[in-house]
XYZ file of C-alpha atoms in Angstrom:
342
model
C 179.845 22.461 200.725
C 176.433 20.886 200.113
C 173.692 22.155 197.878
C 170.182 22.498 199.710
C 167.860 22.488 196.491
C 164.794 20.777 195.933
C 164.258 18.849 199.356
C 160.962 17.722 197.616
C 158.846 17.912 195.064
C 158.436 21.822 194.161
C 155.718 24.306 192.654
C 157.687 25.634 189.782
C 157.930 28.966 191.662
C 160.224 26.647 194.191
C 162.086 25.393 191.255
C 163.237 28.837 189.531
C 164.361 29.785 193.161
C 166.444 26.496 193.337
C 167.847 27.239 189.821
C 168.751 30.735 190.426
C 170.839 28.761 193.894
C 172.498 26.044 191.872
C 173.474 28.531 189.410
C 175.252 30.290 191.765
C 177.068 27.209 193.493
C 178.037 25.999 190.070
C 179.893 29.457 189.571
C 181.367 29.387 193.114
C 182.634 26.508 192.297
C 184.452 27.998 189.288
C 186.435 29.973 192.087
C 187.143 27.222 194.783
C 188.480 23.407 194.165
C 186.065 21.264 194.268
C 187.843 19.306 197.422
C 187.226 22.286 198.903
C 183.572 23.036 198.073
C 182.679 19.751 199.027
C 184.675 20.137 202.090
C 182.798 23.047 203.227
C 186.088 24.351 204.536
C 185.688 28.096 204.006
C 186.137 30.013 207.131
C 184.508 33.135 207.007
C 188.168 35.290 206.673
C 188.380 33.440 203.657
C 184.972 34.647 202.478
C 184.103 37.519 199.914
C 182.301 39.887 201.751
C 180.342 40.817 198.584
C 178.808 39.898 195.457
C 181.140 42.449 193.646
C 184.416 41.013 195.711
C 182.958 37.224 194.793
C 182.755 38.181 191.218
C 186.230 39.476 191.651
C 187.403 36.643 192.955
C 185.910 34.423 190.328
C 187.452 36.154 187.876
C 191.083 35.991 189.012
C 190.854 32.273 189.616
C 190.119 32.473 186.195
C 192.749 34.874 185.658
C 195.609 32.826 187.419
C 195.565 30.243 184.582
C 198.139 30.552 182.177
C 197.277 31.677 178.642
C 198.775 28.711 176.337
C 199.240 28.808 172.514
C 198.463 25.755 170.216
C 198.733 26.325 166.411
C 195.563 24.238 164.962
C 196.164 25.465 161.312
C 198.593 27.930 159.339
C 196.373 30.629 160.534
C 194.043 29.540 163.198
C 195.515 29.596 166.849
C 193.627 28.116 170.021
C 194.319 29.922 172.954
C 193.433 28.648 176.171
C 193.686 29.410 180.067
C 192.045 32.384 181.698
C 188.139 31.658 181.288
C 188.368 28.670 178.610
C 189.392 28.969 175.469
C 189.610 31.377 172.485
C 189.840 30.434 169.153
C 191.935 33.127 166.318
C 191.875 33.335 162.690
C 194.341 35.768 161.469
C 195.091 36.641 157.436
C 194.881 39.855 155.634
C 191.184 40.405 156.175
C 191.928 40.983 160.050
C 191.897 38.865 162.925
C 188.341 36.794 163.544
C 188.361 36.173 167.432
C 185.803 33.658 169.202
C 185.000 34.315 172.817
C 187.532 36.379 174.941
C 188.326 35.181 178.530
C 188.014 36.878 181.508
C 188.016 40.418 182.192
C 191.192 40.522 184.335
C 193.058 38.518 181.204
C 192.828 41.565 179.001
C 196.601 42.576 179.004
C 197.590 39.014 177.557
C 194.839 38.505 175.085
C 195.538 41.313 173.880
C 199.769 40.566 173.728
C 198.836 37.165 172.145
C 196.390 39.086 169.547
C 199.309 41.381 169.196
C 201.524 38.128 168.427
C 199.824 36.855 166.071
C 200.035 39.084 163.522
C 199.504 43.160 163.119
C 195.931 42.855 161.096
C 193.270 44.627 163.715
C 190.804 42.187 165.195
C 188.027 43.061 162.612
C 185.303 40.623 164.296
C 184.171 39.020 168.194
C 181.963 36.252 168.112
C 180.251 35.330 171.069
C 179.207 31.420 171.742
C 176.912 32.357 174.149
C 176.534 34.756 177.158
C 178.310 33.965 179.985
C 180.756 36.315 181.689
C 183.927 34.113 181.245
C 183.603 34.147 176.759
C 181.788 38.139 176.989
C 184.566 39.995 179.387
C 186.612 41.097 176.917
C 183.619 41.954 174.342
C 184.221 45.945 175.426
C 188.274 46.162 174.852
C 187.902 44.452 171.480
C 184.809 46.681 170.316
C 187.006 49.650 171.606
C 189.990 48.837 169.104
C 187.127 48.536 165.647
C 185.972 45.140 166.234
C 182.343 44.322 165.497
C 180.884 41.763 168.237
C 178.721 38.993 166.848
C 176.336 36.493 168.390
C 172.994 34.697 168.739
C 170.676 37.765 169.408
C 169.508 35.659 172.749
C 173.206 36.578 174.103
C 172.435 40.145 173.360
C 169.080 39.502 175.172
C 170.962 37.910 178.287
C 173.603 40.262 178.547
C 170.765 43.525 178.383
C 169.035 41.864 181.894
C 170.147 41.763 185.442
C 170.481 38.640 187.110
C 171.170 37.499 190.583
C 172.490 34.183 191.629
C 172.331 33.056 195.502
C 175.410 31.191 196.688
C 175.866 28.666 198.683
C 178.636 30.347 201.974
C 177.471 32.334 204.587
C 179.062 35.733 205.828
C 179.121 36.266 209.237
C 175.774 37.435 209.743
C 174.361 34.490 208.469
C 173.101 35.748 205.171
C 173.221 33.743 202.232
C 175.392 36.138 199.792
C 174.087 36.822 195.975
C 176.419 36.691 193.211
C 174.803 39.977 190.980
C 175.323 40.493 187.279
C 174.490 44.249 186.673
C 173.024 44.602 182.998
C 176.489 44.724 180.367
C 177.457 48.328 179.100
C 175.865 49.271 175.636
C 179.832 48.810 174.643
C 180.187 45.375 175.737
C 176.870 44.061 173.884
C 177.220 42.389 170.497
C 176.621 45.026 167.621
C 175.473 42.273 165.310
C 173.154 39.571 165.773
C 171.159 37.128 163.812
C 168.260 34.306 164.770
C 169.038 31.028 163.654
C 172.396 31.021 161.224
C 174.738 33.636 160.096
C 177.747 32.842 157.302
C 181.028 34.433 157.221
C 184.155 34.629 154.671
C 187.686 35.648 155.205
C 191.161 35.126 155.010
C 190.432 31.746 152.670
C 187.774 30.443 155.547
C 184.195 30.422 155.349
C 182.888 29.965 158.991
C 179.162 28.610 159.321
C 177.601 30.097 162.754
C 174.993 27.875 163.890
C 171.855 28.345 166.881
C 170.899 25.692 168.401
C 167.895 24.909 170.712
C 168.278 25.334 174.109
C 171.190 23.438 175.267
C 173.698 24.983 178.067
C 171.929 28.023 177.857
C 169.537 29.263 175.486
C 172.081 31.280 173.585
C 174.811 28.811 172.397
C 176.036 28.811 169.045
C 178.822 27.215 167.258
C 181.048 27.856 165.088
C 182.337 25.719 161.891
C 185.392 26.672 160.032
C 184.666 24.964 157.096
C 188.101 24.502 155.836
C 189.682 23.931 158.120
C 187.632 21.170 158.988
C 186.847 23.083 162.930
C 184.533 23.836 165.147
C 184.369 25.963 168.013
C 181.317 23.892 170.412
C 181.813 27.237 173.597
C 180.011 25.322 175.897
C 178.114 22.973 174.322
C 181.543 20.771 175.220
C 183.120 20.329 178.093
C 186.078 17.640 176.804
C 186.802 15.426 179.887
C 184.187 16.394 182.889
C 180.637 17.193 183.276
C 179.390 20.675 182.123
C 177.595 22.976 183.433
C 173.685 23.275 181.713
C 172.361 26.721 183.098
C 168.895 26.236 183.851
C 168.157 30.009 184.408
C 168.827 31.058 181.587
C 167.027 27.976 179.701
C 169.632 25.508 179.281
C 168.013 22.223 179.022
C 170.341 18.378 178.537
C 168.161 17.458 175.937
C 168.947 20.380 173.934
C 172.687 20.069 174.733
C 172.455 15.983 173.956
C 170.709 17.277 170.664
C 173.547 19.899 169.978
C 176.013 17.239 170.325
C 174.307 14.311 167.513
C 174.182 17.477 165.425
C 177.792 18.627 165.072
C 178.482 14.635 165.675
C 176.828 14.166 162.068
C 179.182 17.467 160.619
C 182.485 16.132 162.020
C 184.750 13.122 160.627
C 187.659 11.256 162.469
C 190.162 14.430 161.589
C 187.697 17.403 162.667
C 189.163 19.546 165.682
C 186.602 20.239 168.330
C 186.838 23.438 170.642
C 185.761 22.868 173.746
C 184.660 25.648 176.233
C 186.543 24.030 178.871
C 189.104 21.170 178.710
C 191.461 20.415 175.888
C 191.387 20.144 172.454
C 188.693 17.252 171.476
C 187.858 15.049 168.813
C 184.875 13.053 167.347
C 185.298 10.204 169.416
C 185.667 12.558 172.701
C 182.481 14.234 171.660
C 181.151 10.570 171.433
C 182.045 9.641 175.007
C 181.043 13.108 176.490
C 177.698 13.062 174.361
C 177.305 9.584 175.530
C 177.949 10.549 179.297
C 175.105 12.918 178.601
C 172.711 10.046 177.481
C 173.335 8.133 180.345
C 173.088 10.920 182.854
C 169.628 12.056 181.772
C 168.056 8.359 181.591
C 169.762 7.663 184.908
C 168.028 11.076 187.018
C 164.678 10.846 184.638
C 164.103 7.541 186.026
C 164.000 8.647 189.079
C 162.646 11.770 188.688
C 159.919 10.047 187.650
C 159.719 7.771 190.429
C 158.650 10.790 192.885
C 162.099 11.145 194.114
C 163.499 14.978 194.272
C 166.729 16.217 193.974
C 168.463 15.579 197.005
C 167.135 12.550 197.282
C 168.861 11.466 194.039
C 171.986 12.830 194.845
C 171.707 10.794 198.099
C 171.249 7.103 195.383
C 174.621 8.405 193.434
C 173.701 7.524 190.113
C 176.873 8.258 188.692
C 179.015 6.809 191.158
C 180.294 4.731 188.323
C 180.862 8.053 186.345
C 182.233 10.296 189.125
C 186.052 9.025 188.781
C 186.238 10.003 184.852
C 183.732 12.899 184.713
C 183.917 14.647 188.393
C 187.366 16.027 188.378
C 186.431 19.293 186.578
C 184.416 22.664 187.660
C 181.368 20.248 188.535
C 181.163 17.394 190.728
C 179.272 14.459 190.655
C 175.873 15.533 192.984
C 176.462 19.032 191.395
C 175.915 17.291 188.195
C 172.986 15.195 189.854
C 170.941 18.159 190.718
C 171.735 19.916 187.484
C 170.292 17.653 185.335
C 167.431 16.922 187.365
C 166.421 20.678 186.832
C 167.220 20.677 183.268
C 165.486 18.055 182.566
């Protein structure tokens, strides 16, 4: 399936539109391999017919991961699977969840919660906004936790949005994958600007904003000591990331993200990625690096006159594509994203 953005140079009017479109082809192809996507082998029966059943559809992709335990500390527990990863801290003080899968996952978080320990969950924290780490923000709220997150999140989560995709139905239409506003219950019930600071059960965790990176609501997380931190999507360990351009995700800011927890982190620190396994300093290196070499790669042509499609049609990365492309974006996905984020 090919993306139709930017066949020239745009009026920025042109280039929100083309946003809002890439957005939405970047979560399609969250439900569909990418051989697929970039086989444009849909047939229509194969087709949501709407942007409720694509949603749906989306999320049990999501859902048909397994959920998989890994024990990071004596009581901090990675889960992973079903919309990316979660990240537990359980002790007397109550459970301290970040991010919460997918919506359809509920019934397993909630047994591996349950597994981990009997202390309620007492807090949520949010990376950012996006559906796949805010799902489950509603169930966990319902049972005395206290959501927490970067009060742009809260701002994100309050507004509509609608994202065009990339299939057409039968009658031709391009469909429109719509995010109705989150219930009051599902919005975080505490939210702070630039950092926040929390102690329990023997951790101190450091939540940090950052500038606009992947979107502009991304925080992490650093578990002091356990020597942690939980990037959401400021990291995607092994293929290229998504950068959300609608909602003001920029690759500078994300590059800038990464030299920052690069310069908190020591050979031994565990990085959380959003999506992909468990990382390191030196994979936060090569993906930070991949990042560097991305953006002076499409600038240079970008400021050469040349527009989107065009540079997808030079293949920049085609040296990248075999090590980075495997993942939820491929490699002229990734083209076009950075050339908007930019």
């Amino acid at each position: 399936m090919k993306l139709n953005l930017l066949q020239k140079q745009t009026s920025r009017r042109e280039m929100l539109r083309g946003s809002a479109t890439l957005a939405g082809s970047a979560f399609l192809a969250h439900l569909f391999p990418a051989s697929s996507v970039r086989a444009s082998a849909l047939s229509y029966a194969q087709q949501p017919s709407s942007s409720a059943d694509l949603l749906a559809s989306m999320r049990a992709k999501f859902n048909a991961a397994p959920l998989k335990t890994q024990k990071l500390a004596d009581n901090v527990t990675l889960l992973s699977g079903p919309g990316g990863s979660v990240l537990v801290l359980d002790g007397p003080d109550g459970k301290l969840v970040v991010d919460t899968f997918v919506a359809p996952a509920w019934p397993r978080l909630k047994e591996a919660l349950d597994g981990l320990g009997s202390a309620p969950v007492k807090y949520v924290i949010d990376t950012h906004w996006h559906f796949d780490h805010t799902d489950n923000n509603a169930h966990l709220h319902a049972t005395g936790a206290t959501v927490l997150a970067h009060e742009n999140t809260t701002k994100r989560m309050s507004e509509p949005h609608d994202l065009p995709v990339l299939y057409r139905g039968a009658d031709g239409a391009l469909a429109s994958l719509h995010f109705d506003p989150s219930p009051a219950e599902a919005l975080p019930q505490q939210t702070f600007a630039t950092s926040y600071q929390l102690r329990a059960n023997g951790e101190t965790l450091a939540l940090q904003h950052v500038a606009p990176a992947h979107t502009d609501s991304d925080i992490y997380v650093h578990f002091q000591n356990t020597n942690l931190i939980s990037m959401g999507d400021l990291f995607f360990n092994g293929m290229y990331p998504y950068i959300d351009p609608g909602t003001g995700g920029k690759i500078t800011g994300n590059i800038a993200a990464c030299d920052e927890i690069l310069s908190l982190a020591d050979n031994d620190t565990k990085l959380v990625a959003g999506h992909g396994p468990l990382g390191n300093k030196a994979d936060l290196t090569r993906f930070r690096d991949m990042l560097v070499t991305s953006r002076d790669r499409v600038e240079k042509l970008k400021s050469a006159g040349i527009s989107a499609q065009e540079a997808v049609a030079e293949k920049p990365f085609a040296d990248l594509d075999s090590i980075w492309g495997n993942g939820i974006i491929n490699g002229g996905q990734w083209v076009q994203i950075v050339y908007l984020t930019l």
